Amino acid sequence: MYTTTMPGYGRVYQNTGRDYVLLIYALYLAGFFTGITAFVGVTLAHMSRRSATGLKRAQLDWQIRLFWYGFLALAAIGMIHLMVAGLGAITGGLGLVFMVIPWGLTLTWGILTAWAIVRGIHAALMNRSVVSSSSF
């Protein structure tokens, strides 16, 4: 973290790593549409986590945890999807009625993940840790 005076303004600028953290959140949001940008975001978070301190470290920990929990949840939902598809094949299509289960789980995962990203962005903009942020 460094502090400098911005030319012409006379105010002090403190680099807290907030812009970097917000970039990773933007990559996570884009990951809903592309998939690959979430991998880029978690890679950047892992690379800079070791040298980070304070709020930046707490935010990066949150982002890494968010990614890996999401990855595990989607893997489990994918397995449920395959099991329901297999049930549909065994029952001649009748078991496909249960396909609403993995669809509902995917929708729930998407809503909770979007909420967690918004919560993290809000905490970053307020210069607070996500875990201690009780405004949401």
The first five atom37 places (N, CA, C, CB, O) and aatype in JSON, in Angstrom:
{
  "aatype": [12, 18, 16, 16, 16, 12, 14, 7, 18, 7, 1, 19, 18, 5, 2, 16, 7, 1, 3, 18, 19, 10, 10, 9, 18, 0, 10, 18, 10, 0, 7, 13, 13, 16, 7, 9, 16, 0, 13, 19, 7, 19, 16, 10, 0, 8, 12, 15, 1, 1, 15, 0, 16, 7, 10, 11, 1, 0, 5, 10, 3, 17, 5, 9, 1, 10, 13, 17, 18, 7, 13, 10, 0, 10, 0, 0, 9, 7, 12, 9, 8, 10, 12, 19, 0, 7, 10, 7, 0, 9, 16, 7, 7, 10, 7, 10, 19, 13, 12, 19, 9, 14, 17, 7, 10, 16, 10, 16, 17, 7, 9, 10, 16, 0, 17, 0, 9, 19, 1, 7, 9, 8, 0, 0, 10, 12, 2, 1, 15, 19, 19, 15, 15, 15, 15, 13],
  "atom_mask": [
    [1, 1, 1, 1, 1],
    [1, 1, 1, 1, 1],
    [1, 1, 1, 1, 1],
    [1, 1, 1, 1, 1],
    [1, 1, 1, 1, 1],
    [1, 1, 1, 1, 1],
    [1, 1, 1, 1, 1],
    [1, 1, 1, 0, 1],
    [1, 1, 1, 1, 1],
    [1, 1, 1, 0, 1],
    [1, 1, 1, 1, 1],
    [1, 1, 1, 1, 1],
    [1, 1, 1, 1, 1],
    [1, 1, 1, 1, 1],
    [1, 1, 1, 1, 1],
    [1, 1, 1, 1, 1],
    [1, 1, 1, 0, 1],
    [1, 1, 1, 1, 1],
    [1, 1, 1, 1, 1],
    [1, 1, 1, 1, 1],
    [1, 1, 1, 1, 1],
    [1, 1, 1, 1, 1],
    [1, 1, 1, 1, 1],
    [1, 1, 1, 1, 1],
    [1, 1, 1, 1, 1],
    [1, 1, 1, 1, 1],
    [1, 1, 1, 1, 1],
    [1, 1, 1, 1, 1],
    [1, 1, 1, 1, 1],
    [1, 1, 1, 1, 1],
    [1, 1, 1, 0, 1],
    [1, 1, 1, 1, 1],
    [1, 1, 1, 1, 1],
    [1, 1, 1, 1, 1],
    [1, 1, 1, 0, 1],
    [1, 1, 1, 1, 1],
    [1, 1, 1, 1, 1],
    [1, 1, 1, 1, 1],
    [1, 1, 1, 1, 1],
    [1, 1, 1, 1, 1],
    [1, 1, 1, 0, 1],
    [1, 1, 1, 1, 1],
    [1, 1, 1, 1, 1],
    [1, 1, 1, 1, 1],
    [1, 1, 1, 1, 1],
    [1, 1, 1, 1, 1],
    [1, 1, 1, 1, 1],
    [1, 1, 1, 1, 1],
    [1, 1, 1, 1, 1],
    [1, 1, 1, 1, 1],
    [1, 1, 1, 1, 1],
    [1, 1, 1, 1, 1],
    [1, 1, 1, 1, 1],
    [1, 1, 1, 0, 1],
    [1, 1, 1, 1, 1],
    [1, 1, 1, 1, 1],
    [1, 1, 1, 1, 1],
    [1, 1, 1, 1, 1],
    [1, 1, 1, 1, 1],
    [1, 1, 1, 1, 1],
    [1, 1, 1, 1, 1],
    [1, 1, 1, 1, 1],
    [1, 1, 1, 1, 1],
    [1, 1, 1, 1, 1],
    [1, 1, 1, 1, 1],
    [1, 1, 1, 1, 1],
    [1, 1, 1, 1, 1],
    [1, 1, 1, 1, 1],
    [1, 1, 1, 1, 1],
    [1, 1, 1, 0, 1],
    [1, 1, 1, 1, 1],
    [1, 1, 1, 1, 1],
    [1, 1, 1, 1, 1],
    [1, 1, 1, 1, 1],
    [1, 1, 1, 1, 1],
    [1, 1, 1, 1, 1],
    [1, 1, 1, 1, 1],
    [1, 1, 1, 0, 1],
    [1, 1, 1, 1, 1],
    [1, 1, 1, 1, 1],
    [1, 1, 1, 1, 1],
    [1, 1, 1, 1, 1],
    [1, 1, 1, 1, 1],
    [1, 1, 1, 1, 1],
    [1, 1, 1, 1, 1],
    [1, 1, 1, 0, 1],
    [1, 1, 1, 1, 1],
    [1, 1, 1, 0, 1],
    [1, 1, 1, 1, 1],
    [1, 1, 1, 1, 1],
    [1, 1, 1, 1, 1],
    [1, 1, 1, 0, 1],
    [1, 1, 1, 0, 1],
    [1, 1, 1, 1, 1],
    [1, 1, 1, 0, 1],
    [1, 1, 1, 1, 1],
    [1, 1, 1, 1, 1],
    [1, 1, 1, 1, 1],
    [1, 1, 1, 1, 1],
    [1, 1, 1, 1, 1],
    [1, 1, 1, 1, 1],
    [1, 1, 1, 1, 1],
    [1, 1, 1, 1, 1],
    [1, 1, 1, 0, 1],
    [1, 1, 1, 1, 1],
    [1, 1, 1, 1, 1],
    [1, 1, 1, 1, 1],
    [1, 1, 1, 1, 1],
    [1, 1, 1, 1, 1],
    [1, 1, 1, 0, 1],
    [1, 1, 1, 1, 1],
    [1, 1, 1, 1, 1],
    [1, 1, 1, 1, 1],
    [1, 1, 1, 1, 1],
    [1, 1, 1, 1, 1],
    [1, 1, 1, 1, 1],
    [1, 1, 1, 1, 1],
    [1, 1, 1, 1, 1],
    [1, 1, 1, 1, 1],
    [1, 1, 1, 0, 1],
    [1, 1, 1, 1, 1],
    [1, 1, 1, 1, 1],
    [1, 1, 1, 1, 1],
    [1, 1, 1, 1, 1],
    [1, 1, 1, 1, 1],
    [1, 1, 1, 1, 1],
    [1, 1, 1, 1, 1],
    [1, 1, 1, 1, 1],
    [1, 1, 1, 1, 1],
    [1, 1, 1, 1, 1],
    [1, 1, 1, 1, 1],
    [1, 1, 1, 1, 1],
    [1, 1, 1, 1, 1],
    [1, 1, 1, 1, 1],
    [1, 1, 1, 1, 1],
    [1, 1, 1, 1, 1]
  ],
  "atom_positions": [
    [[0.86, -1.16, 0.0], [0.0, 0.0, 0.0], [0.91, 1.23, 0.0], [-0.98, -0.01, 1.22], [1.86, 1.3, 0.78]],
    [[0.62, 2.17, -0.86], [1.41, 3.39, -0.9], [0.49, 4.59, -0.95], [2.37, 3.39, -2.1], [-0.68, 4.49, -1.33]],
    [[1.04, 5.71, -0.55], [0.27, 6.95, -0.52], [1.02, 8.0, -1.32], [0.01, 7.42, 0.94], [2.21, 8.21, -1.1]],
    [[0.33, 8.66, -2.22], [0.93, 9.74, -2.99], [-0.07, 10.87, -3.13], [1.39, 9.24, -4.39], [-1.27, 10.69, -2.92]],
    [[0.45, 12.03, -3.49], [-0.42, 13.16, -3.77], [-0.66, 13.21, -5.26], [0.2, 14.49, -3.27], [0.29, 13.19, -6.05]],
    [[-1.9, 13.26, -5.66], [-2.24, 13.31, -7.07], [-1.94, 14.72, -7.58], [-3.73, 12.91, -7.31], [-2.31, 15.7, -6.92]],
    [[-1.29, 14.85, -8.72], [-0.94, 16.17, -9.24], [-2.17, 17.04, -9.49], [-0.15, 16.02, -10.53], [-3.15, 16.59, -10.09]],
    [[-2.1, 18.27, -9.02], [-3.15, 19.24, -9.28], [-4.34, 19.14, -8.34], [0.0, 0.0, 0.0], [-5.22, 19.99, -8.39]],
    [[-4.37, 18.14, -7.5], [-5.53, 17.97, -6.63], [-5.19, 18.23, -5.16], [-6.09, 16.58, -6.78], [-6.05, 18.69, -4.4]],
    [[-3.98, 17.93, -4.76], [-3.59, 18.15, -3.38], [-4.19, 17.14, -2.43], [0.0, 0.0, 0.0], [-4.01, 17.26, -1.22]],
    [[-4.91, 16.15, -2.95], [-5.49, 15.12, -2.1], [-4.56, 13.91, -2.07], [-6.9, 14.73, -2.59], [-3.73, 13.72, -2.96]],
    [[-4.72, 13.12, -1.06], [-3.89, 11.93, -0.91], [-4.62, 10.75, -1.54], [-3.57, 11.65, 0.59], [-5.8, 10.52, -1.28]],
    [[-3.89, 10.0, -2.38], [-4.42, 8.82, -3.02], [-3.77, 7.61, -2.37], [-4.15, 8.84, -4.56], [-2.55, 7.51, -2.32]],
    [[-4.57, 6.69, -1.88], [-4.08, 5.51, -1.21], [-4.46, 4.29, -2.02], [-4.63, 5.43, 0.23], [-5.65, 4.04, -2.25]],
    [[-3.47, 3.52, -2.46], [-3.73, 2.33, -3.25], [-4.03, 1.17, -2.31], [-2.53, 2.0, -4.18], [-3.12, 0.64, -1.66]],
    [[-5.28, 0.78, -2.23], [-5.68, -0.32, -1.36], [-5.88, -1.62, -2.13], [-6.96, 0.04, -0.63], [-6.18, -2.65, -1.53]],
    [[-5.71, -1.6, -3.43], [-5.93, -2.77, -4.25], [-7.39, -2.96, -4.62], [0.0, 0.0, 0.0], [-7.76, -4.0, -5.16]],
    [[-8.21, -1.96, -4.35], [-9.64, -2.06, -4.62], [-9.92, -2.24, -6.11], [-10.36, -0.84, -4.1], [-10.79, -3.02, -6.48]],
    [[-9.19, -1.52, -6.96], [-9.42, -1.64, -8.41], [-9.15, -3.06, -8.9], [-8.54, -0.64, -9.17], [-9.87, -3.58, -9.75]],
    [[-8.11, -3.67, -8.36], [-7.75, -5.04, -8.73], [-8.85, -6.02, -8.3], [-6.41, -5.45, -8.09], [-9.23, -6.91, -9.06]],
    [[-9.35, -5.84, -7.1], [-10.43, -6.68, -6.57], [-11.69, -6.5, -7.41], [-10.71, -6.34, -5.09], [-12.37, -7.48, -7.72]],
    [[-12.01, -5.26, -7.77], [-13.19, -5.0, -8.6], [-13.04, -5.61, -9.99], [-13.44, -3.49, -8.71], [-14.03, -6.06, -10.58]],
    [[-11.82, -5.63, -10.52], [-11.56, -6.27, -11.81], [-11.9, -7.76, -11.73], [-10.09, -6.07, -12.25], [-12.51, -8.31, -12.64]],
    [[-11.49, -8.4, -10.65], [-11.77, -9.83, -10.51], [-13.27, -10.07, -10.38], [-11.03, -10.4, -9.28], [-13.79, -11.04, -10.93]],
    [[-13.98, -9.2, -9.66], [-15.44, -9.33, -9.58], [-16.07, -9.16, -10.97], [-16.03, -8.3, -8.6], [-17.01, -9.87, -11.31]],
    [[-15.55, -8.24, -11.76], [-16.07, -8.05, -13.12], [-15.83, -9.31, -13.96], [-15.4, -6.82, -13.79], [-16.68, -9.69, -14.76]],
    [[-14.68, -9.94, -13.78], [-14.41, -11.19, -14.5], [-15.37, -12.29, -14.05], [-12.96, -11.62, -14.29], [-15.81, -13.11, -14.86]],
    [[-15.69, -12.33, -12.76], [-16.64, -13.32, -12.26], [-18.03, -13.08, -12.86], [-16.71, -13.27, -10.72], [-18.7, -14.03, -13.27]],
    [[-18.45, -11.82, -12.92], [-19.75, -11.51, -13.52], [-19.78, -11.9, -14.99], [-20.07, -10.03, -13.36], [-20.77, -12.44, -15.47]],
    [[-18.71, -11.62, -15.71], [-18.63, -12.01, -17.12], [-18.61, -13.53, -17.25], [-17.38, -11.41, -17.78], [-19.01, -14.06, -18.29]],
    [[-18.15, -14.22, -16.21], [-18.12, -15.68, -16.22], [-19.49, -16.31, -16.31], [0.0, 0.0, 0.0], [-19.61, -17.47, -16.72]],
    [[-20.53, -15.59, -15.92], [-21.89, -16.11, -16.08], [-22.21, -16.31, -17.56], [-22.91, -15.16, -15.43], [-23.03, -17.16, -17.9]],
    [[-21.58, -15.53, -18.43], [-21.88, -15.58, -19.86], [-20.81, -16.31, -20.67], [-22.05, -14.18, -20.4], [-21.12, -16.91, -21.7]],
    [[-19.56, -16.26, -20.2], [-18.48, -16.87, -20.98], [-17.9, -18.11, -20.32], [-17.38, -15.87, -21.2], [-17.48, -19.03, -21.01]],
    [[-17.87, -18.15, -19.0], [-17.31, -19.28, -18.28], [-15.81, -19.14, -18.05], [0.0, 0.0, 0.0], [-15.34, -19.31, -16.93]],
    [[-15.07, -18.84, -19.08], [-13.61, -18.8, -19.0], [-13.1, -17.62, -18.18], [-13.01, -18.75, -20.39], [-12.05, -17.72, -17.55]],
    [[-13.83, -16.53, -18.16], [-13.33, -15.35, -17.44], [-13.31, -15.58, -15.93], [-14.17, -14.13, -17.77], [-12.52, -14.95, -15.22]],
    [[-14.16, -16.46, -15.42], [-14.12, -16.79, -14.0], [-12.81, -17.51, -13.68], [-15.34, -17.65, -13.6], [-12.23, -17.29, -12.61]],
    [[-12.34, -18.38, -14.58], [-11.06, -19.04, -14.39], [-9.91, -18.03, -14.4], [-10.84, -20.1, -15.47], [-8.97, -18.14, -13.61]],
    [[-9.99, -17.06, -15.29], [-8.98, -16.0, -15.33], [-9.0, -15.22, -14.01], [-9.22, -15.04, -16.54], [-7.95, -14.92, -13.46]],
    [[-10.18, -14.9, -13.53], [-10.31, -14.15, -12.28], [-9.74, -14.89, -11.09], [0.0, 0.0, 0.0], [-9.02, -14.3, -10.29]],
    [[-10.04, -16.18, -10.97], [-9.51, -16.93, -9.82], [-8.01, -17.13, -9.95], [-10.21, -18.29, -9.71], [-7.31, -17.19, -8.94]],
    [[-7.5, -17.23, -11.16], [-6.05, -17.32, -11.35], [-5.37, -16.04, -10.9], [-5.71, -17.61, -12.83], [-4.34, -16.08, -10.22]],
    [[-5.93, -14.89, -11.28], [-5.37, -13.61, -10.83], [-5.45, -13.48, -9.32], [-6.11, -12.44, -11.5], [-4.52, -12.97, -8.69]],
    [[-6.54, -13.93, -8.73], [-6.7, -13.84, -7.28], [-5.67, -14.72, -6.58], [-8.12, -14.26, -6.86], [-5.07, -14.29, -5.59]],
    [[-5.45, -15.92, -7.08], [-4.45, -16.81, -6.48], [-3.04, -16.23, -6.62], [-4.51, -18.19, -7.13], [-2.23, -16.34, -5.7]],
    [[-2.74, -15.63, -7.77], [-1.39, -15.11, -8.0], [-1.07, -13.94, -7.08], [-1.24, -14.68, -9.46], [0.07, -13.82, -6.62]],
    [[-2.04, -13.08, -6.81], [-1.73, -11.9, -6.0], [-2.07, -12.07, -4.53], [-2.49, -10.71, -6.55], [-1.8, -11.17, -3.73]],
    [[-2.63, -13.18, -4.16], [-3.04, -13.4, -2.77], [-1.86, -13.44, -1.81], [-3.82, -14.68, -2.65], [-1.94, -12.93, -0.7]],
    [[-0.76, -14.04, -2.23], [0.4, -14.2, -1.34], [0.98, -12.87, -0.9], [1.47, -15.02, -2.04], [1.38, -12.72, 0.25]],
    [[1.02, -11.9, -1.8], [1.62, -10.6, -1.46], [0.61, -9.6, -0.91], [2.29, -10.02, -2.68], [1.0, -8.5, -0.51]],
    [[-0.64, -9.96, -0.88], [-1.69, -9.02, -0.43], [-1.77, -9.0, 1.09], [-3.05, -9.41, -1.03], [-1.46, -9.98, 1.77]],
    [[-2.19, -7.85, 1.61], [-2.39, -7.7, 3.05], [-3.7, -6.95, 3.29], [-1.19, -6.94, 3.7], [-4.26, -6.33, 2.39]],
    [[-4.17, -7.04, 4.51], [-5.33, -6.26, 4.93], [-6.6, -6.59, 4.17], [0.0, 0.0, 0.0], [-6.94, -7.76, 3.96]],
    [[-7.29, -5.53, 3.77], [-8.58, -5.69, 3.09], [-8.46, -6.39, 1.75], [-9.23, -4.34, 2.9], [-9.32, -7.18, 1.37]],
    [[-7.38, -6.11, 1.04], [-7.2, -6.76, -0.26], [-7.08, -8.27, -0.06], [-5.94, -6.21, -0.99], [-7.65, -9.05, -0.83]],
    [[-6.34, -8.7, 0.95], [-6.2, -10.13, 1.23], [-7.55, -10.74, 1.6], [-5.18, -10.36, 2.37], [-7.88, -11.84, 1.13]],
    [[-8.32, -10.05, 2.41], [-9.64, -10.58, 2.81], [-10.56, -10.69, 1.59], [-10.29, -9.66, 3.87], [-11.3, -11.67, 1.46]],
    [[-10.52, -9.71, 0.71], [-11.35, -9.75, -0.5], [-10.91, -10.9, -1.42], [-11.28, -8.41, -1.25], [-11.75, -11.62, -1.96]],
    [[-9.6, -11.06, -1.59], [-9.11, -12.14, -2.45], [-9.46, -13.5, -1.87], [-7.59, -12.02, -2.64], [-9.81, -14.42, -2.62]],
    [[-9.38, -13.65, -0.55], [-9.8, -14.9, 0.07], [-11.27, -15.2, -0.21], [-9.55, -14.85, 1.59], [-11.64, -16.33, -0.52]],
    [[-12.1, -14.16, -0.09], [-13.53, -14.31, -0.38], [-13.75, -14.73, -1.83], [-14.29, -12.98, -0.09], [-14.56, -15.61, -2.11]],
    [[-13.03, -14.1, -2.75], [-13.2, -14.4, -4.16], [-12.77, -15.82, -4.5], [-12.42, -13.42, -5.01], [-13.43, -16.52, -5.27]],
    [[-11.66, -16.25, -3.91], [-11.19, -17.61, -4.16], [-12.17, -18.62, -3.59], [-9.79, -17.82, -3.55], [-12.5, -19.61, -4.25]],
    [[-12.63, -18.39, -2.39], [-13.62, -19.27, -1.76], [-14.9, -19.31, -2.58], [-13.92, -18.81, -0.32], [-15.48, -20.38, -2.78]],
    [[-15.35, -18.17, -3.05], [-16.55, -18.09, -3.87], [-16.42, -18.93, -5.13], [-16.85, -16.63, -4.23], [-17.34, -19.65, -5.5]],
    [[-15.28, -18.83, -5.78], [-15.07, -19.59, -7.02], [-15.1, -21.1, -6.75], [-13.73, -19.2, -7.66], [-15.81, -21.83, -7.43]],
    [[-14.33, -21.55, -5.76], [-14.22, -22.99, -5.54], [-15.51, -23.6, -5.0], [-13.08, -23.28, -4.59], [-15.85, -24.73, -5.36]],
    [[-16.24, -22.89, -4.16], [-17.55, -23.39, -3.73], [-18.51, -23.48, -4.91], [-18.14, -22.49, -2.63], [-19.28, -24.43, -5.03]],
    [[-18.46, -22.48, -5.78], [-19.29, -22.51, -6.99], [-18.92, -23.65, -7.91], [0.0, 0.0, 0.0], [-19.79, -24.3, -8.49]],
    [[-17.63, -23.88, -8.04], [-17.15, -24.98, -8.89], [-17.65, -26.32, -8.35], [-15.61, -24.97, -8.96], [-18.13, -27.15, -9.12]],
    [[-17.53, -26.53, -7.04], [-18.01, -27.78, -6.44], [-19.52, -27.91, -6.56], [-17.6, -27.85, -4.97], [-20.03, -29.0, -6.82]],
    [[-20.24, -26.81, -6.37], [-21.7, -26.85, -6.49], [-22.11, -27.21, -7.91], [-22.32, -25.5, -6.08], [-23.01, -28.03, -8.11]],
    [[-21.46, -26.61, -8.9], [-21.81, -26.92, -10.29], [-21.43, -28.35, -10.66], [-21.13, -25.94, -11.25], [-22.12, -28.98, -11.46]],
    [[-20.35, -28.86, -10.1], [-19.99, -30.27, -10.34], [-21.05, -31.2, -9.76], [-18.6, -30.59, -9.73], [-21.44, -32.17, -10.41]],
    [[-21.52, -30.91, -8.56], [-22.57, -31.73, -7.94], [-23.87, -31.62, -8.72], [-22.8, -31.3, -6.48], [-24.55, -32.63, -8.94]],
    [[-24.21, -30.43, -9.15], [-25.43, -30.25, -9.95], [-25.31, -30.98, -11.28], [-25.71, -28.74, -10.19], [-26.28, -31.56, -11.76]],
    [[-24.12, -30.97, -11.86], [-23.89, -31.71, -13.11], [-24.08, -33.21, -12.92], [0.0, 0.0, 0.0], [-24.63, -33.88, -13.79]],
    [[-23.62, -33.73, -11.79], [-23.81, -35.15, -11.51], [-25.3, -35.48, -11.34], [-23.02, -35.56, -10.24], [-25.78, -36.5, -11.83]],
    [[-26.02, -34.61, -10.64], [-27.47, -34.82, -10.47], [-28.16, -34.78, -11.83], [-28.08, -33.75, -9.52], [-29.07, -35.57, -12.1]],
    [[-27.72, -33.86, -12.68], [-28.29, -33.75, -14.02], [-28.08, -35.04, -14.8], [-27.66, -32.56, -14.77], [-29.0, -35.53, -15.46]],
    [[-26.87, -35.6, -14.72], [-26.59, -36.85, -15.43], [-27.42, -38.01, -14.88], [-25.1, -37.2, -15.33], [-27.9, -38.85, -15.63]],
    [[-27.6, -38.04, -13.55], [-28.41, -39.11, -12.96], [-29.87, -39.01, -13.41], [-28.32, -39.06, -11.42], [-30.5, -40.02, -13.72]],
    [[-30.39, -37.79, -13.44], [-31.78, -37.61, -13.87], [-31.92, -37.95, -15.35], [-32.26, -36.16, -13.6], [-32.92, -38.53, -15.76]],
    [[-30.93, -37.59, -16.16], [-30.97, -37.94, -17.58], [-30.91, -39.47, -17.75], [-29.8, -37.27, -18.35], [-31.59, -40.02, -18.62]],
    [[-30.11, -40.13, -16.93], [-30.07, -41.6, -16.97], [-31.4, -42.2, -16.55], [0.0, 0.0, 0.0], [-31.85, -43.19, -17.14]],
    [[-32.02, -41.62, -15.55], [-33.34, -42.07, -15.13], [-34.34, -41.89, -16.26], [-33.81, -41.3, -13.88], [-35.21, -42.75, -16.48]],
    [[-34.23, -40.8, -16.97], [-35.11, -40.58, -18.12], [-34.91, -41.61, -19.2], [0.0, 0.0, 0.0], [-35.87, -42.05, -19.84]],
    [[-33.65, -42.01, -19.42], [-33.38, -43.02, -20.43], [-33.91, -44.38, -20.02], [-31.88, -43.12, -20.7], [-34.42, -45.13, -20.86]],
    [[-33.8, -44.7, -18.73], [-34.28, -46.0, -18.24], [-35.8, -46.09, -18.29], [-33.79, -46.24, -16.8], [-36.36, -47.14, -18.62]],
    [[-36.47, -45.0, -17.97], [-37.93, -45.02, -17.89], [-38.61, -44.63, -19.19], [-38.4, -44.09, -16.79], [-39.82, -44.42, -19.22]],
    [[-37.87, -44.52, -20.25], [-38.46, -44.18, -21.54], [-38.91, -42.73, -21.61], [0.0, 0.0, 0.0], [-39.87, -42.42, -22.32]],
    [[-38.24, -41.85, -20.91], [-38.55, -40.43, -20.96], [-39.41, -39.94, -19.82], [0.0, 0.0, 0.0], [-39.5, -38.74, -19.57]],
    [[-40.06, -40.86, -19.11], [-40.94, -40.47, -18.01], [-40.15, -39.83, -16.87], [-41.71, -41.68, -17.5], [-40.66, -38.92, -16.22]],
    [[-38.94, -40.29, -16.62], [-38.13, -39.76, -15.53], [-37.59, -38.37, -15.78], [0.0, 0.0, 0.0], [-37.06, -37.73, -14.87]],
    [[-37.72, -37.89, -17.01], [-37.23, -36.54, -17.32], [-38.06, -35.46, -16.65], [-37.24, -36.32, -18.81], [-37.67, -34.29, -16.66]],
    [[-39.18, -35.84, -16.06], [-39.97, -34.89, -15.29], [-39.13, -34.34, -14.14], [-41.26, -35.57, -14.75], [-39.29, -33.18, -13.73]],
    [[-38.24, -35.17, -13.62], [-37.39, -34.76, -12.51], [-36.25, -33.82, -12.92], [-36.82, -35.98, -11.83], [-35.44, -33.43, -12.09]],
    [[-36.19, -33.47, -14.19], [-35.15, -32.55, -14.67], [-35.3, -31.18, -14.05], [-35.2, -32.44, -16.19], [-34.35, -30.39, -14.06]],
    [[-36.47, -30.88, -13.5], [-36.66, -29.59, -12.84], [-35.78, -29.47, -11.6], [-38.14, -29.41, -12.45], [-35.49, -28.36, -11.16]],
    [[-35.34, -30.58, -11.04], [-34.48, -30.53, -9.85], [-33.13, -29.91, -10.19], [-34.28, -31.94, -9.27], [-32.76, -28.93, -9.55]],
    [[-32.37, -30.43, -11.16], [-31.09, -29.76, -11.46], [-31.27, -28.36, -12.04], [-30.29, -30.6, -12.44], [-30.42, -27.49, -11.83]],
    [[-32.35, -28.12, -12.74], [-32.6, -26.77, -13.25], [-32.83, -25.8, -12.1], [-33.82, -26.76, -14.2], [-32.3, -24.69, -12.09]],
    [[-33.62, -26.22, -11.13], [-33.86, -25.37, -9.95], [-32.6, -25.15, -9.14], [0.0, 0.0, 0.0], [-32.36, -24.05, -8.64]],
    [[-31.79, -26.2, -9.01], [-30.52, -26.05, -8.29], [-29.57, -25.09, -9.01], [-29.84, -27.41, -8.11], [-28.88, -24.3, -8.38]],
    [[-29.55, -25.16, -10.34], [-28.71, -24.24, -11.11], [-29.19, -22.8, -10.96], [-28.7, -24.65, -12.59], [-28.38, -21.89, -10.82]],
    [[-30.49, -22.61, -11.0], [-31.04, -21.26, -10.81], [-30.71, -20.74, -9.41], [-32.57, -21.27, -11.04], [-30.32, -19.58, -9.26]],
    [[-30.85, -21.58, -8.4], [-30.52, -21.19, -7.03], [-29.05, -20.84, -6.91], [-30.88, -22.3, -6.05], [-28.7, -19.84, -6.29]],
    [[-28.18, -21.67, -7.51], [-26.75, -21.39, -7.5], [-26.47, -20.03, -8.15], [-25.97, -22.5, -8.22], [-25.69, -19.25, -7.62]],
    [[-27.09, -19.76, -9.28], [-26.86, -18.49, -9.98], [-27.28, -17.29, -9.15], [0.0, 0.0, 0.0], [-26.56, -16.29, -9.09]],
    [[-28.42, -17.39, -8.51], [-28.91, -16.28, -7.68], [-28.0, -16.06, -6.48], [-30.36, -16.55, -7.2], [-27.63, -14.92, -6.18]],
    [[-27.62, -17.14, -5.8], [-26.75, -17.0, -4.63], [-25.36, -16.5, -5.0], [-26.63, -18.33, -3.91], [-24.76, -15.72, -4.26]],
    [[-24.84, -16.95, -6.13], [-23.53, -16.49, -6.57], [-23.57, -15.01, -6.96], [-23.03, -17.34, -7.74], [-22.66, -14.26, -6.61]],
    [[-24.6, -14.61, -7.67], [-24.74, -13.19, -8.02], [-24.86, -12.33, -6.77], [-25.97, -12.97, -8.92], [-24.27, -11.26, -6.69]],
    [[-25.61, -12.81, -5.78], [-25.73, -12.09, -4.51], [-24.38, -11.98, -3.81], [-26.75, -12.78, -3.58], [-24.05, -10.93, -3.27]],
    [[-23.6, -13.06, -3.81], [-22.29, -13.03, -3.17], [-21.33, -12.08, -3.88], [-21.69, -14.44, -3.13], [-20.53, -11.41, -3.24]],
    [[-21.42, -12.01, -5.2], [-20.57, -11.09, -5.95], [-20.97, -9.65, -5.66], [-20.65, -11.37, -7.48], [-20.11, -8.79, -5.44]],
    [[-22.26, -9.37, -5.66], [-22.73, -8.01, -5.35], [-22.35, -7.63, -3.93], [-24.27, -7.91, -5.53], [-21.94, -6.49, -3.68]],
    [[-22.46, -8.56, -3.0], [-22.05, -8.3, -1.62], [-20.56, -7.97, -1.55], [-22.37, -9.52, -0.72], [-20.15, -7.06, -0.83]],
    [[-19.74, -8.7, -2.3], [-18.31, -8.44, -2.33], [-17.98, -7.1, -2.96], [0.0, 0.0, 0.0], [-17.1, -6.38, -2.48]],
    [[-18.67, -6.76, -4.04], [-18.45, -5.46, -4.69], [-18.83, -4.33, -3.74], [-19.27, -5.35, -6.01], [-18.1, -3.34, -3.62]],
    [[-19.95, -4.47, -3.06], [-20.39, -3.45, -2.11], [-19.36, -3.27, -0.99], [-21.77, -3.81, -1.52], [-19.03, -2.15, -0.62]],
    [[-18.86, -4.38, -0.47], [-17.85, -4.3, 0.59], [-16.57, -3.66, 0.07], [-17.56, -5.7, 1.15], [-15.94, -2.88, 0.79]],
    [[-16.17, -3.98, -1.15], [-14.95, -3.39, -1.72], [-15.12, -1.88, -1.91], [-14.6, -4.05, -3.06], [-14.2, -1.12, -1.62]],
    [[-16.28, -1.46, -2.38], [-16.52, -0.03, -2.56], [-16.58, 0.72, -1.25], [-17.81, 0.19, -3.33], [-16.27, 1.91, -1.19]],
    [[-16.98, 0.03, -0.18], [-17.06, 0.65, 1.14], [-15.76, 0.46, 1.93], [-18.23, 0.06, 1.92], [-15.68, 0.87, 3.09]],
    [[-14.73, -0.14, 1.31], [-13.44, -0.43, 1.95], [-13.62, -1.25, 3.23], [-12.71, 0.86, 2.27], [-13.06, -0.91, 4.27]],
    [[-14.39, -2.31, 3.12], [-14.62, -3.21, 4.24], [-14.38, -4.64, 3.8], [-16.05, -3.05, 4.8], [-14.36, -4.95, 2.61]],
    [[-14.18, -5.49, 4.78], [-14.07, -6.91, 4.51], [-15.45, -7.46, 4.21], [-13.42, -7.66, 5.71], [-16.45, -6.97, 4.74]],
    [[-15.53, -8.47, 3.36], [-16.83, -9.03, 3.0], [-17.44, -9.75, 4.2], [-16.68, -10.0, 1.8], [-18.65, -9.66, 4.43]],
    [[-16.63, -10.43, 4.96], [-17.13, -11.21, 6.08], [-17.71, -10.31, 7.16], [-16.03, -12.07, 6.67], [-18.71, -10.66, 7.79]],
    [[-17.1, -9.14, 7.37], [-17.61, -8.24, 8.41], [-18.66, -7.27, 7.88], [-16.46, -7.46, 9.03], [-19.22, -6.49, 8.65]],
    [[-18.93, -7.32, 6.59], [-19.92, -6.43, 5.99], [-21.32, -6.92, 6.35], [-19.74, -6.35, 4.44], [-21.76, -7.96, 5.86]],
    [[-22.01, -6.17, 7.21], [-23.33, -6.62, 7.65], [-24.45, -5.8, 7.04], [-23.43, -6.56, 9.15], [-25.58, -5.83, 7.53]],
    [[-24.15, -5.06, 5.97], [-25.19, -4.22, 5.36], [-26.12, -5.02, 4.47], [-24.55, -3.11, 4.57], [-27.19, -4.52, 4.11]],
    [[-25.76, -6.23, 4.1], [-26.62, -7.07, 3.27], [-27.16, -8.19, 4.09], [-25.87, -7.62, 2.05], [-27.92, -9.02, 3.58]]
  ]
}
